[in-house]
CSV table of C-alpha atoms and ligand atoms in Angstrom, one decimal:
chain,number,residue,atom,x,y,z
A,333,MET,CA,41.3,149.3,109.7
A,334,GLU,CA,40.6,147.0,112.6
A,335,LEU,CA,41.9,143.6,111.5
A,336,ASN,CA,41.0,140.9,113.9
A,337,LEU,CA,44.3,139.2,113.3
A,338,ASN,CA,44.3,136.8,116.2
A,339,VAL,CA,41.4,134.9,114.8
A,340,TRP,CA,43.9,133.4,112.3
A,341,LYS,CA,46.3,132.1,114.9
A,342,ARG,CA,45.7,128.5,115.7
A,343,GLY,CA,48.2,127.7,118.4
A,344,SER,CA,51.6,127.2,116.8
A,345,GLN,CA,50.3,126.4,113.3
A,346,ARG,CA,51.3,128.8,110.6
A,347,ALA,CA,48.1,130.3,109.3
A,348,VAL,CA,49.5,132.8,106.9
A,349,HIS,CA,47.2,132.1,104.0
A,350,LYS,CA,44.7,134.9,104.9
A,351,PRO,CA,47.4,137.4,105.8
A,352,LEU,CA,49.2,136.8,102.5
A,353,LEU,CA,45.9,137.3,100.6
A,354,LEU,CA,45.3,140.5,102.4
A,355,LEU,CA,48.9,141.7,101.9
A,356,TYR,CA,48.5,141.0,98.2
A,357,ALA,CA,45.1,142.9,98.1
A,358,LEU,CA,46.5,145.9,100.0
A,359,SER,CA,49.6,146.1,97.7
A,360,GLN,CA,47.3,146.1,94.7
A,361,TYR,CA,45.0,148.8,96.3
A,362,GLN,CA,48.1,150.9,96.8
A,363,LYS,CA,48.6,150.8,93.0
A,364,GLY,CA,45.0,151.8,92.4
A,365,HIS,CA,43.2,148.4,91.9
A,366,ASP,CA,39.4,148.5,92.4
A,367,ARG,CA,37.8,146.8,95.3
A,368,PHE,CA,37.2,143.3,93.7
A,369,PHE,CA,39.7,140.8,92.4
A,370,THR,CA,38.4,137.9,90.4
A,371,TYR,CA,39.7,134.6,91.6
A,372,LYS,CA,41.4,134.2,88.2
A,373,GLU,CA,43.5,137.3,89.1
A,374,ILE,CA,44.4,136.0,92.5
A,375,ASP,CA,45.2,132.4,91.9
A,376,GLU,CA,48.7,132.7,90.5
A,377,PRO,CA,50.2,135.5,92.5
A,378,LEU,CA,48.8,134.1,95.8
A,379,ARG,CA,50.1,130.6,95.0
A,380,ASP,CA,53.5,132.2,94.4
A,381,LEU,CA,53.3,133.9,97.8
A,382,LEU,CA,52.3,130.7,99.5
A,383,ILE,CA,55.1,128.8,97.9
A,384,GLU,CA,57.6,131.4,98.9
A,385,PHE,CA,56.4,132.5,102.3
A,386,GLY,CA,53.9,129.9,103.5
A,387,PRO,CA,54.6,126.6,105.3
A,388,TYR,CA,56.2,123.9,103.2
A,389,ARG,CA,53.5,121.9,101.4
A,390,THR,CA,53.5,119.7,98.4
A,391,SER,CA,50.4,121.4,97.0
A,392,HIS,CA,49.0,124.9,97.6
A,393,HIS,CA,45.4,126.1,97.7
A,394,PRO,CA,45.0,129.8,97.2
A,395,GLU,CA,41.2,129.2,96.8
A,396,TYR,CA,40.9,128.4,100.6
A,397,PRO,CA,41.8,131.9,102.0
A,398,PHE,CA,39.9,133.5,99.1
A,399,TRP,CA,36.8,131.7,100.0
A,400,ARG,CA,37.2,131.5,103.8
A,401,LEU,CA,38.1,135.2,104.4
A,402,GLN,CA,34.4,136.1,104.0
A,403,ASN,CA,33.8,134.5,107.4
A,404,ASP,CA,36.0,137.1,109.1
A,405,GLY,CA,33.7,139.9,108.3
A,406,ILE,CA,36.1,142.0,106.3
A,407,TRP,CA,36.0,140.3,102.9
A,408,GLU,CA,33.1,140.2,100.5
A,409,LEU,CA,32.5,137.9,97.6
A,410,LYS,CA,30.3,138.4,94.6
A,411,ASN,CA,29.0,136.0,91.9
A,412,HIS,CA,29.5,133.3,94.5
A,413,GLU,CA,26.0,132.1,94.8
A,414,LYS,CA,26.4,129.3,92.2
A,415,ALA,CA,29.7,128.3,93.5
A,416,GLN,CA,28.3,127.9,97.1
A,417,PRO,CA,29.1,124.3,98.3
A,418,ARG,CA,26.3,122.2,99.6
A,419,SER,CA,27.8,121.9,103.0
A,420,SER,CA,29.0,125.0,104.9
A,421,ASN,CA,32.1,123.4,106.2
A,422,ILE,CA,33.6,122.7,102.8
A,423,ASP,CA,35.1,125.2,100.4
A,424,ALA,CA,33.9,126.1,97.0
A,425,LYS,CA,35.8,124.4,94.2
A,426,LYS,CA,38.5,126.2,92.4
A,427,SER,CA,37.0,125.2,89.1
A,428,GLU,CA,33.7,126.8,90.1
A,429,LEU,CA,35.3,130.0,91.3
A,430,LEU,CA,36.8,130.3,87.9
A,431,LYS,CA,33.7,129.2,86.0
A,432,TYR,CA,31.3,131.7,87.7
A,433,GLY,CA,33.8,134.6,87.8
A,434,VAL,CA,33.7,134.8,91.5
A,435,ALA,CA,35.3,137.9,92.8
A,436,GLY,CA,36.4,139.0,96.3
A,437,GLY,CA,37.6,142.2,98.0
A,438,LEU,CA,37.6,144.1,101.2
A,439,ASN,CA,34.2,145.2,102.5
A,440,GLN,CA,33.1,148.6,101.3
A,441,LYS,CA,33.7,150.2,104.7
A,442,GLU,CA,37.2,148.8,105.2
A,443,PHE,CA,38.1,149.5,101.6
A,444,ASP,CA,37.0,153.2,101.8
A,445,ASP,CA,38.8,153.6,105.1
A,446,ILE,CA,42.0,152.2,103.8
A,447,VAL,CA,42.3,153.6,100.3
A,448,ASN,CA,41.4,157.1,101.6
A,449,SER,CA,44.1,157.1,104.2
A,450,LYS,CA,47.7,156.5,103.4
A,451,ASP,CA,48.3,156.2,107.1
A,452,LYS,CA,45.7,153.5,107.7
A,453,MET,CA,47.0,151.6,104.7
A,454,ALA,CA,50.6,151.8,105.9
A,455,ARG,CA,49.5,150.7,109.4
A,456,ALA,CA,47.5,147.7,108.2
A,457,ILE,CA,50.4,146.5,106.1
A,458,GLY,CA,52.8,146.9,109.0
A,459,GLU,CA,50.4,145.0,111.3
A,460,LEU,CA,50.1,142.1,109.0
A,461,LEU,CA,53.9,141.8,108.5
A,462,GLU,CA,54.6,142.1,112.2
A,463,GLU,CA,51.9,139.7,113.4
A,464,PHE,CA,52.7,136.9,111.1
A,465,PHE,CA,56.4,137.2,110.0
A,466,PRO,CA,59.7,137.7,111.7
A,467,GLU,CA,61.5,140.9,110.8
A,468,THR,CA,64.1,139.1,108.8
A,469,ILE,CA,61.4,138.4,106.2
A,470,HIS,CA,59.6,141.7,106.0
A,471,ASP,CA,61.8,143.2,103.3
A,472,ASP,CA,61.5,140.1,101.1
A,473,ILE,CA,57.7,140.3,101.2
A,474,ILE,CA,57.7,144.1,100.6
A,475,GLU,CA,60.0,143.7,97.6
A,476,LYS,CA,58.0,140.8,96.2
A,477,LEU,CA,54.7,142.7,96.4
A,478,ASN,CA,56.3,146.0,95.5
A,479,ILE,CA,54.6,147.6,98.5
A,480,GLN,CA,55.0,151.3,98.4
A,481,GLU,CA,54.6,152.3,102.0
A,482,TYR,CA,54.2,150.5,105.3
A,483,LEU,CA,54.6,151.3,108.9
A,484,ASN,CA,56.1,149.0,111.5
A,485,LYS,CA,55.6,149.7,115.1
A,486,PRO,CA,58.9,149.8,117.0
A,487,HIS,CA,59.7,146.3,117.8
A,488,LYS,CA,59.3,145.2,121.4
A,489,ARG,CA,62.4,143.2,121.9
A,490,ASP,CA,63.3,141.2,124.9
A,491,PRO,CA,66.9,142.3,125.7
A,492,ASN,CA,67.3,139.5,128.2
A,493,PHE,CA,66.6,136.9,125.5
A,494,ARG,CA,69.3,138.3,123.2
A,495,GLN,CA,71.8,138.6,126.0
A,496,ALA,CA,71.1,135.1,127.4
A,497,VAL,CA,71.2,133.4,124.0
A,498,LEU,CA,74.4,135.1,122.8
A,499,THR,CA,76.1,134.3,126.1
A,500,ALA,CA,75.0,130.6,126.0
A,501,TYR,CA,76.6,130.3,122.5
A,502,GLY,CA,79.7,132.2,123.5
A,503,TYR,CA,78.9,135.1,121.1
A,504,LYS,CA,79.4,132.9,118.0
A,505,CYS,CA,77.2,131.8,115.2
A,506,ALA,CA,76.0,128.3,115.9
A,507,ILE,CA,76.5,127.4,112.2
A,508,CYS,CA,79.7,129.1,111.0
A,509,GLY,CA,81.3,130.4,114.2
A,510,PHE,CA,81.2,134.0,113.0
A,511,ASP,CA,82.2,136.2,116.0
A,512,CYS,CA,83.0,139.7,114.9
A,513,ARG,CA,83.3,142.3,117.6
A,514,LEU,CA,83.9,146.0,117.3
A,515,GLY,CA,85.3,146.9,120.7
A,516,HIS,CA,83.0,145.1,123.0
A,517,ALA,CA,80.0,145.1,120.7
A,518,PRO,CA,79.2,141.9,118.8
A,519,ILE,CA,78.6,142.8,115.1
A,520,GLY,CA,76.2,140.9,112.9
A,521,LEU,CA,75.3,138.4,115.6
A,522,GLU,CA,71.7,137.8,116.5
A,523,ALA,CA,69.5,135.7,118.8
A,524,ALA,CA,67.0,133.9,116.6
A,525,HIS,CA,63.8,132.4,117.8
A,526,ILE,CA,63.6,128.7,116.6
A,527,GLN,CA,59.8,128.6,116.8
A,528,TRP,CA,58.7,132.0,115.6
A,529,HIS,CA,57.6,134.5,118.2
A,530,GLN,CA,54.6,135.2,115.8
A,531,ASN,CA,53.6,131.5,116.4
A,532,ASN,CA,53.8,131.6,120.2
A,533,GLY,CA,57.5,130.7,120.3
A,534,PRO,CA,58.7,131.8,123.7
A,535,SER,CA,61.7,134.1,124.3
A,536,THR,CA,63.6,131.5,126.3
A,537,ILE,CA,67.1,130.0,125.8
A,538,GLU,CA,65.7,126.6,124.7
A,539,ASN,CA,63.9,128.4,121.9
A,540,GLY,CA,66.9,130.5,121.0
A,541,ILE,CA,70.0,130.1,118.9
A,542,ALA,CA,72.8,132.5,118.2
A,543,LEU,CA,73.2,133.1,114.5
A,544,CYS,CA,75.1,135.5,112.3
A,545,SER,CA,72.8,137.8,110.3
A,546,LEU,CA,73.2,135.7,107.1
A,547,HIS,CA,72.4,132.4,108.8
A,548,HIS,CA,69.6,134.0,110.7
A,549,LYS,CA,68.0,135.1,107.5
A,550,ALA,CA,68.5,131.8,105.9
A,551,PHE,CA,67.1,129.9,108.9
A,552,ASP,CA,64.0,132.1,108.9
A,553,ARG,CA,63.5,131.4,105.2
A,554,GLY,CA,63.9,127.7,105.6
A,555,VAL,CA,67.2,127.3,103.7
A,556,PHE,CA,68.3,125.0,106.4
A,557,THR,CA,66.9,123.5,109.6
A,558,ILE,CA,68.4,121.7,112.6
A,559,ASN,CA,67.3,118.2,113.3
A,560,GLY,CA,66.7,116.3,116.6
A,561,CYS,CA,70.4,115.3,116.7
A,562,TYR,CA,71.4,119.0,116.3
A,563,ARG,CA,72.6,118.5,112.8
A,564,ILE,CA,72.2,121.0,110.0
A,565,GLN,CA,69.9,119.9,107.2
A,566,LEU,CA,70.2,122.0,104.1
A,567,SER,CA,67.3,122.4,101.7
A,568,THR,CA,67.7,120.6,98.4
A,569,ASN,CA,66.1,123.6,96.8
A,570,ALA,CA,68.9,125.9,97.9
A,571,TYR,CA,72.0,126.4,95.7
A,572,GLY,CA,74.7,128.9,95.0
A,573,GLY,CA,78.2,129.4,93.9
A,574,GLU,CA,81.6,128.9,95.6
A,575,ILE,CA,80.9,131.2,98.5
A,576,TYR,CA,77.5,129.5,99.1
A,577,LYS,CA,79.4,126.2,99.3
A,578,GLN,CA,81.7,127.6,101.9
A,579,LEU,CA,78.9,129.2,103.9
A,580,PHE,CA,76.2,126.6,103.6
A,581,SER,CA,77.0,123.3,101.8
A,582,LYS,CA,80.1,122.8,103.9
A,583,PHE,CA,78.0,122.6,107.0
A,584,ASP,CA,75.3,120.2,105.7
A,585,ASN,CA,74.8,117.3,108.1
A,586,LEU,CA,77.3,118.7,110.6
A,587,GLU,CA,76.4,119.3,114.2
A,588,ILE,CA,75.9,122.9,115.2
A,589,ASN,CA,78.2,124.6,117.6
A,590,LEU,CA,76.3,123.5,120.7
A,591,PRO,CA,76.0,125.5,123.9
A,592,ASN,CA,76.5,124.1,127.3
A,593,SER,CA,74.1,121.1,127.7
A,594,ILE,CA,71.8,123.0,130.1
A,595,PHE,CA,71.1,125.5,127.3
A,596,LEU,CA,70.5,123.1,124.5
A,597,PRO,CA,67.7,124.0,122.1
A,598,SER,CA,64.5,122.1,122.7
A,599,LYS,CA,63.7,119.3,120.3
A,600,ILE,CA,60.0,120.4,120.3
A,601,PHE,CA,60.9,123.8,118.9
A,602,LEU,CA,63.4,122.4,116.4
A,603,LYS,CA,60.7,120.0,115.2
A,604,TRP,CA,58.3,123.0,114.7
A,605,HIS,CA,60.9,124.7,112.6
A,606,THR,CA,61.6,121.6,110.5
A,607,LEU,CA,57.8,121.0,109.9
A,608,ASN,CA,56.8,124.6,109.3
A,609,ILE,CA,59.7,126.6,108.0
A,610,PHE,CA,62.2,124.3,106.4
A,611,GLN,CA,61.9,124.1,102.6
A,612,LYS,CA,62.6,120.4,102.3
B,1745,ZN,ZN1,76.8,132.1,110.5
């Protein structure tokens, strides 16, 4: 399946609504769902996905991608004539999608292609994951959607980025200071992109931060962010027991372990993270 994925990238904005809708549809096709989903079927699961993996918003609109994906040439709607809004630049109302039983699904050609080839299905899922989400989050989405098979291309990493970031932070997690080494090899220490690579975040020191695997994962899921004063801000939605308190609550509002001032993370990228990823 040729998905024209770049169409959905608007600069650094996180346009994951359509990718999440497609991932949901593909995961259901894997389980034998027929081509069309009524909006009623999509509303709740897609809303859940947007809450969990989309940018932080106070309200969510699964009806937007469901309606707008038809403009990308791979998604077909039926029973939508009556729900058609008067002006073409506005979306159909959710109440009308429900009232008229509007249904959507991949075009016949893409659907046939994908349900008849396990390989194409696995590749399409892999592409969607890779293009729109960092690796730390892939397993969470796979588990949530109960995706059976997917294929990730080997990741093109920039070894210089990792090396430069870890060196700048003295091979320690910027949050907890974790610094395990086995011989010369750092263990469980990673160079995280602050503004996601998938959203045009560059692989440069000012967009990097050294984090242990646990804090990297939590950072990419928005459990915490780092504000313009380099202080850790913990999400009020996150909680846990005694160990959580030691590994997270304890650091709330504290300054991160800063690198040398010439390597400080850029406030532009930190702001991107706070606006787009942090689960306030
Ligand atoms: Zn850590």
